[in-house]
Amino acid sequence: MTMLCKDSDLLAFESRIFKAEGLEQFIVVRGGGASISGSSLTCGGVDFIAAGVQEGFAVYVNEPESGFEGYFSVLSCDASNQLTIAPPAAQGLQAGELFSIGSLNLLIASFSAVIEAVSLELCSLMGIRPAVSDAEFGAEDILDSRLTANCAAAGALAQLMLSAQCGNPDADEALLSDKREMYEELFERSKEALIVEMRNAEGRQRKYCFACGELERG
């Protein structure tokens, strides 16, 4: 699977997408009675390993009585019922500032299928593997992935806003439509701004620049 960004990259842009309203087909774990202590999250009755939870996934938790809800990125999957987590910067918390709280409902949705589709579109645009099977360079050769990650995240979110709009009859269609248009515009602008440097296993270097429309020798 080729993914130029992770769920945690989407989390930085649009955390509420991980409540998965209208996107139930992307839910990989749902549980209750979860607790957070420091940077450790545990939840009985679930199997994170069997569900394929890994670094880069995102977790949504809520506690109905207090109204607390939070969004966290997964740093590692340590056991079938335990994760190491970190809060996104958007929540204004640092890892050392995580608190202890229990009786949480937990939901993990992964949008990897959508991210992969957008990633392949970008690989095709850049003329690299795996979209172009016989290309000299591949996605693994990208040296600095920040621009491609932001671009892929915007493209994935544009598609997810459309899916959420179609999948939730109670959704605020105007809001989702506005967000979809915003991320579509950001995706197009990000593609136009792409400058990607690559180095393959043989040490050969290339630079992709959207304005040039081709791979150029660096």
Short mmCIF file of C-alpha atoms in Angstrom, two decimals:
data_model
loop_
_atom_site.label_atom_id
_atom_site.label_comp_id
_atom_site.label_asym_id
_atom_site.label_seq_id
_atom_site.Cartn_x
_atom_site.Cartn_y
_atom_site.Cartn_z
CA MET A 1 0.00 0.00 0.00
CA THR A 2 1.38 3.40 -1.01
CA MET A 3 0.32 6.32 1.16
CA LEU A 4 1.94 9.73 0.87
CA CYS A 5 0.28 10.81 4.13
CA LYS A 6 -1.19 9.17 7.21
CA ASP A 7 -4.44 9.48 9.12
CA SER A 8 -2.57 11.67 11.59
CA ASP A 9 -1.89 14.16 8.78
CA LEU A 10 -5.64 14.41 8.19
CA LEU A 11 -6.09 14.85 11.94
CA ALA A 12 -3.98 18.02 11.84
CA PHE A 13 -6.29 19.52 9.19
CA GLU A 14 -9.75 18.27 10.16
CA SER A 15 -9.92 16.41 13.46
CA ARG A 16 -13.72 16.07 13.54
CA ILE A 17 -13.64 13.82 10.47
CA PHE A 18 -12.52 11.06 12.87
CA LYS A 19 -15.92 11.03 14.55
CA ALA A 20 -16.78 9.19 11.30
CA GLU A 21 -20.29 10.62 11.02
CA GLY A 22 -21.54 9.32 7.68
CA LEU A 23 -18.25 7.44 7.25
CA GLU A 24 -19.03 4.29 9.22
CA GLN A 25 -17.46 2.07 6.56
CA PHE A 26 -14.04 3.36 7.62
CA ILE A 27 -14.35 2.42 11.32
CA VAL A 28 -11.82 -0.25 12.33
CA VAL A 29 -12.26 -0.23 16.14
CA ARG A 30 -15.13 0.79 18.39
CA GLY A 31 -15.06 0.25 22.15
CA GLY A 32 -16.11 1.43 25.59
CA GLY A 33 -14.50 1.75 29.00
CA ALA A 34 -11.24 3.10 27.58
CA SER A 35 -8.85 5.04 29.79
CA ILE A 36 -5.95 7.42 29.22
CA SER A 37 -3.05 7.72 31.64
CA GLY A 38 -0.24 9.97 30.48
CA SER A 39 0.52 8.90 26.93
CA SER A 40 -0.97 5.41 27.34
CA LEU A 41 -4.46 4.49 26.18
CA THR A 42 -5.98 1.14 27.17
CA CYS A 43 -9.32 -0.38 26.29
CA GLY A 44 -10.72 -3.78 27.20
CA GLY A 45 -12.75 -5.88 24.81
CA VAL A 46 -10.90 -4.72 21.70
CA ASP A 47 -7.91 -6.02 19.75
CA PHE A 48 -5.89 -3.19 18.25
CA ILE A 49 -3.37 -5.58 16.72
CA ALA A 50 -6.00 -7.69 14.95
CA ALA A 51 -7.64 -4.49 13.67
CA GLY A 52 -4.33 -3.41 12.14
CA VAL A 53 -3.95 -0.26 14.24
CA GLN A 54 -0.47 1.20 13.81
CA GLU A 55 1.61 4.35 14.07
CA GLY A 56 -0.05 7.20 12.20
CA PHE A 57 -3.64 6.16 12.94
CA ALA A 58 -5.93 8.56 14.82
CA VAL A 59 -8.19 7.96 17.83
CA TYR A 60 -11.41 9.75 18.81
CA VAL A 61 -12.62 9.43 22.40
CA ASN A 62 -15.51 10.93 24.32
CA GLU A 63 -17.02 10.81 27.80
CA PRO A 64 -20.76 11.50 27.51
CA GLU A 65 -21.42 12.61 31.09
CA SER A 66 -18.77 15.33 31.16
CA GLY A 67 -19.00 16.14 27.47
CA PHE A 68 -15.25 15.61 27.08
CA GLU A 69 -13.99 14.59 23.65
CA GLY A 70 -10.51 14.40 22.25
CA TYR A 71 -8.56 13.41 19.17
CA PHE A 72 -5.17 11.74 19.40
CA SER A 73 -2.57 10.33 17.04
CA VAL A 74 -1.18 6.84 17.57
CA LEU A 75 2.56 6.68 18.19
CA SER A 76 2.67 2.90 18.59
CA CYS A 77 0.48 -0.15 19.12
CA ASP A 78 1.99 -1.78 22.21
CA ALA A 79 -0.48 -4.62 22.90
CA SER A 80 -3.87 -5.87 21.81
CA ASN A 81 -5.51 -3.43 24.23
CA GLN A 82 -2.88 -0.70 24.60
CA LEU A 83 -1.68 2.23 22.49
CA THR A 84 0.86 4.99 22.99
CA ILE A 85 -0.76 8.23 21.90
CA ALA A 86 0.05 11.90 21.44
CA PRO A 87 -2.31 14.83 21.04
CA PRO A 88 -2.31 16.83 17.81
CA ALA A 89 -0.89 20.34 18.03
CA ALA A 90 -4.35 21.71 17.24
CA GLN A 91 -5.52 20.70 20.72
CA GLY A 92 -2.89 22.93 22.32
CA LEU A 93 -1.42 20.08 24.36
CA GLN A 94 2.03 18.57 24.52
CA ALA A 95 2.65 14.87 25.17
CA GLY A 96 3.80 15.56 28.72
CA GLU A 97 0.57 17.39 29.47
CA LEU A 98 -1.72 14.45 28.87
CA PHE A 99 -4.05 13.81 31.77
CA SER A 100 -5.67 10.72 33.25
CA ILE A 101 -9.29 9.98 32.43
CA GLY A 102 -11.42 6.86 32.20
CA SER A 103 -14.83 5.56 31.12
CA LEU A 104 -14.24 6.73 27.57
CA ASN A 105 -15.96 5.65 24.41
CA LEU A 106 -13.37 5.02 21.72
CA LEU A 107 -13.50 5.04 17.95
CA ILE A 108 -10.72 4.53 15.44
CA ALA A 109 -11.43 5.17 11.78
CA SER A 110 -8.77 4.75 9.12
CA PHE A 111 -9.05 6.42 5.74
CA SER A 112 -6.10 4.54 4.25
CA ALA A 113 -8.07 3.40 1.17
CA VAL A 114 -8.89 6.99 0.24
CA ILE A 115 -5.36 8.16 1.04
CA GLU A 116 -3.92 5.41 -1.17
CA ALA A 117 -6.12 6.41 -4.12
CA VAL A 118 -5.05 10.05 -3.84
CA SER A 119 -1.41 8.99 -3.38
CA LEU A 120 -1.50 6.95 -6.58
CA GLU A 121 -2.97 9.95 -8.40
CA LEU A 122 -0.04 12.07 -7.21
CA CYS A 123 2.49 9.36 -8.09
CA SER A 124 1.01 9.26 -11.59
CA LEU A 125 1.31 13.04 -11.80
CA MET A 126 4.99 12.81 -10.82
CA GLY A 127 5.62 9.84 -13.12
CA ILE A 128 6.95 7.59 -10.36
CA ARG A 129 6.28 4.09 -9.01
CA PRO A 130 3.92 2.48 -8.20
CA ALA A 131 1.65 4.46 -10.56
CA VAL A 132 4.25 4.10 -13.34
CA SER A 133 5.51 0.56 -12.84
CA ASP A 134 8.73 0.88 -14.86
CA ALA A 135 9.72 4.33 -13.58
CA GLU A 136 13.28 4.82 -12.34
CA PHE A 137 12.05 6.52 -9.17
CA GLY A 138 9.36 5.57 -6.68
CA ALA A 139 7.44 7.08 -3.78
CA GLU A 140 10.00 5.56 -1.41
CA ASP A 141 12.70 7.77 -2.97
CA ILE A 142 11.10 11.09 -1.92
CA LEU A 143 13.52 12.89 0.39
CA ASP A 144 11.22 15.41 2.08
CA SER A 145 7.64 14.20 2.23
CA ARG A 146 6.03 17.28 3.83
CA LEU A 147 4.69 18.84 0.63
CA THR A 148 3.37 15.57 -0.76
CA ALA A 149 1.82 14.66 2.61
CA ASN A 150 -0.04 17.97 2.83
CA CYS A 151 -1.19 17.64 -0.76
CA ALA A 152 -2.40 14.06 -0.29
CA ALA A 153 -4.19 15.01 2.93
CA ALA A 154 -6.09 17.81 1.18
CA GLY A 155 -7.11 15.48 -1.65
CA ALA A 156 -8.26 12.77 0.75
CA LEU A 157 -10.28 15.23 2.83
CA ALA A 158 -12.03 16.57 -0.27
CA GLN A 159 -13.20 13.04 -1.09
CA LEU A 160 -14.15 12.28 2.51
CA MET A 161 -16.29 15.41 2.77
CA LEU A 162 -18.23 14.20 -0.26
CA SER A 163 -18.59 10.71 1.25
CA ALA A 164 -19.76 12.16 4.58
CA GLN A 165 -22.27 14.32 2.74
CA CYS A 166 -23.69 11.27 0.96
CA GLY A 167 -23.52 8.95 3.98
CA ASN A 168 -25.20 11.08 6.63
CA PRO A 169 -28.75 12.28 5.90
CA ASP A 170 -28.64 14.48 9.01
CA ALA A 171 -25.41 16.23 8.03
CA ASP A 172 -25.10 19.95 7.49
CA GLU A 173 -24.85 19.70 3.71
CA ALA A 174 -23.93 23.35 3.22
CA LEU A 175 -21.04 23.05 5.68
CA LEU A 176 -19.75 19.81 4.16
CA SER A 177 -20.09 21.24 0.66
CA ASP A 178 -18.11 24.33 1.66
CA LYS A 179 -15.42 22.18 3.27
CA ARG A 180 -15.26 19.89 0.23
CA GLU A 181 -14.78 22.88 -2.07
CA MET A 182 -12.15 24.30 0.28
CA TYR A 183 -10.12 21.08 0.29
CA GLU A 184 -10.54 20.59 -3.46
CA GLU A 185 -9.11 24.07 -3.99
CA LEU A 186 -6.30 23.38 -1.53
CA PHE A 187 -5.55 20.09 -3.30
CA GLU A 188 -5.27 21.78 -6.68
CA ARG A 189 -3.11 24.60 -5.32
CA SER A 190 -0.90 22.09 -3.51
CA LYS A 191 -0.39 20.08 -6.70
CA GLU A 192 0.60 23.22 -8.58
CA ALA A 193 3.14 24.08 -5.87
CA LEU A 194 4.74 20.61 -5.75
CA ILE A 195 8.51 20.52 -5.94
CA VAL A 196 9.74 17.07 -4.92
CA GLU A 197 13.35 15.95 -4.64
CA MET A 198 14.19 12.24 -4.87
CA ARG A 199 17.21 9.99 -4.51
CA ASN A 200 17.06 6.30 -5.41
CA ALA A 201 19.02 3.34 -4.06
CA GLU A 202 21.76 3.88 -6.66
CA GLY A 203 22.24 7.47 -5.50
CA ARG A 204 20.72 9.02 -8.61
CA GLN A 205 18.83 12.25 -7.93
CA ARG A 206 15.77 13.77 -9.57
CA LYS A 207 13.57 16.76 -8.92
CA TYR A 208 9.92 16.96 -9.87
CA CYS A 209 8.47 20.41 -10.41
CA PHE A 210 4.81 20.76 -11.36
CA ALA A 211 5.55 23.88 -13.41
CA CYS A 212 7.99 21.86 -15.53
CA GLY A 213 5.62 18.92 -15.85
CA GLU A 214 8.40 16.35 -15.83
CA LEU A 215 11.18 14.78 -13.83
CA GLU A 216 14.38 16.78 -14.13
CA ARG A 217 17.91 15.92 -13.16
CA GLY A 218 18.73 17.59 -9.86
#
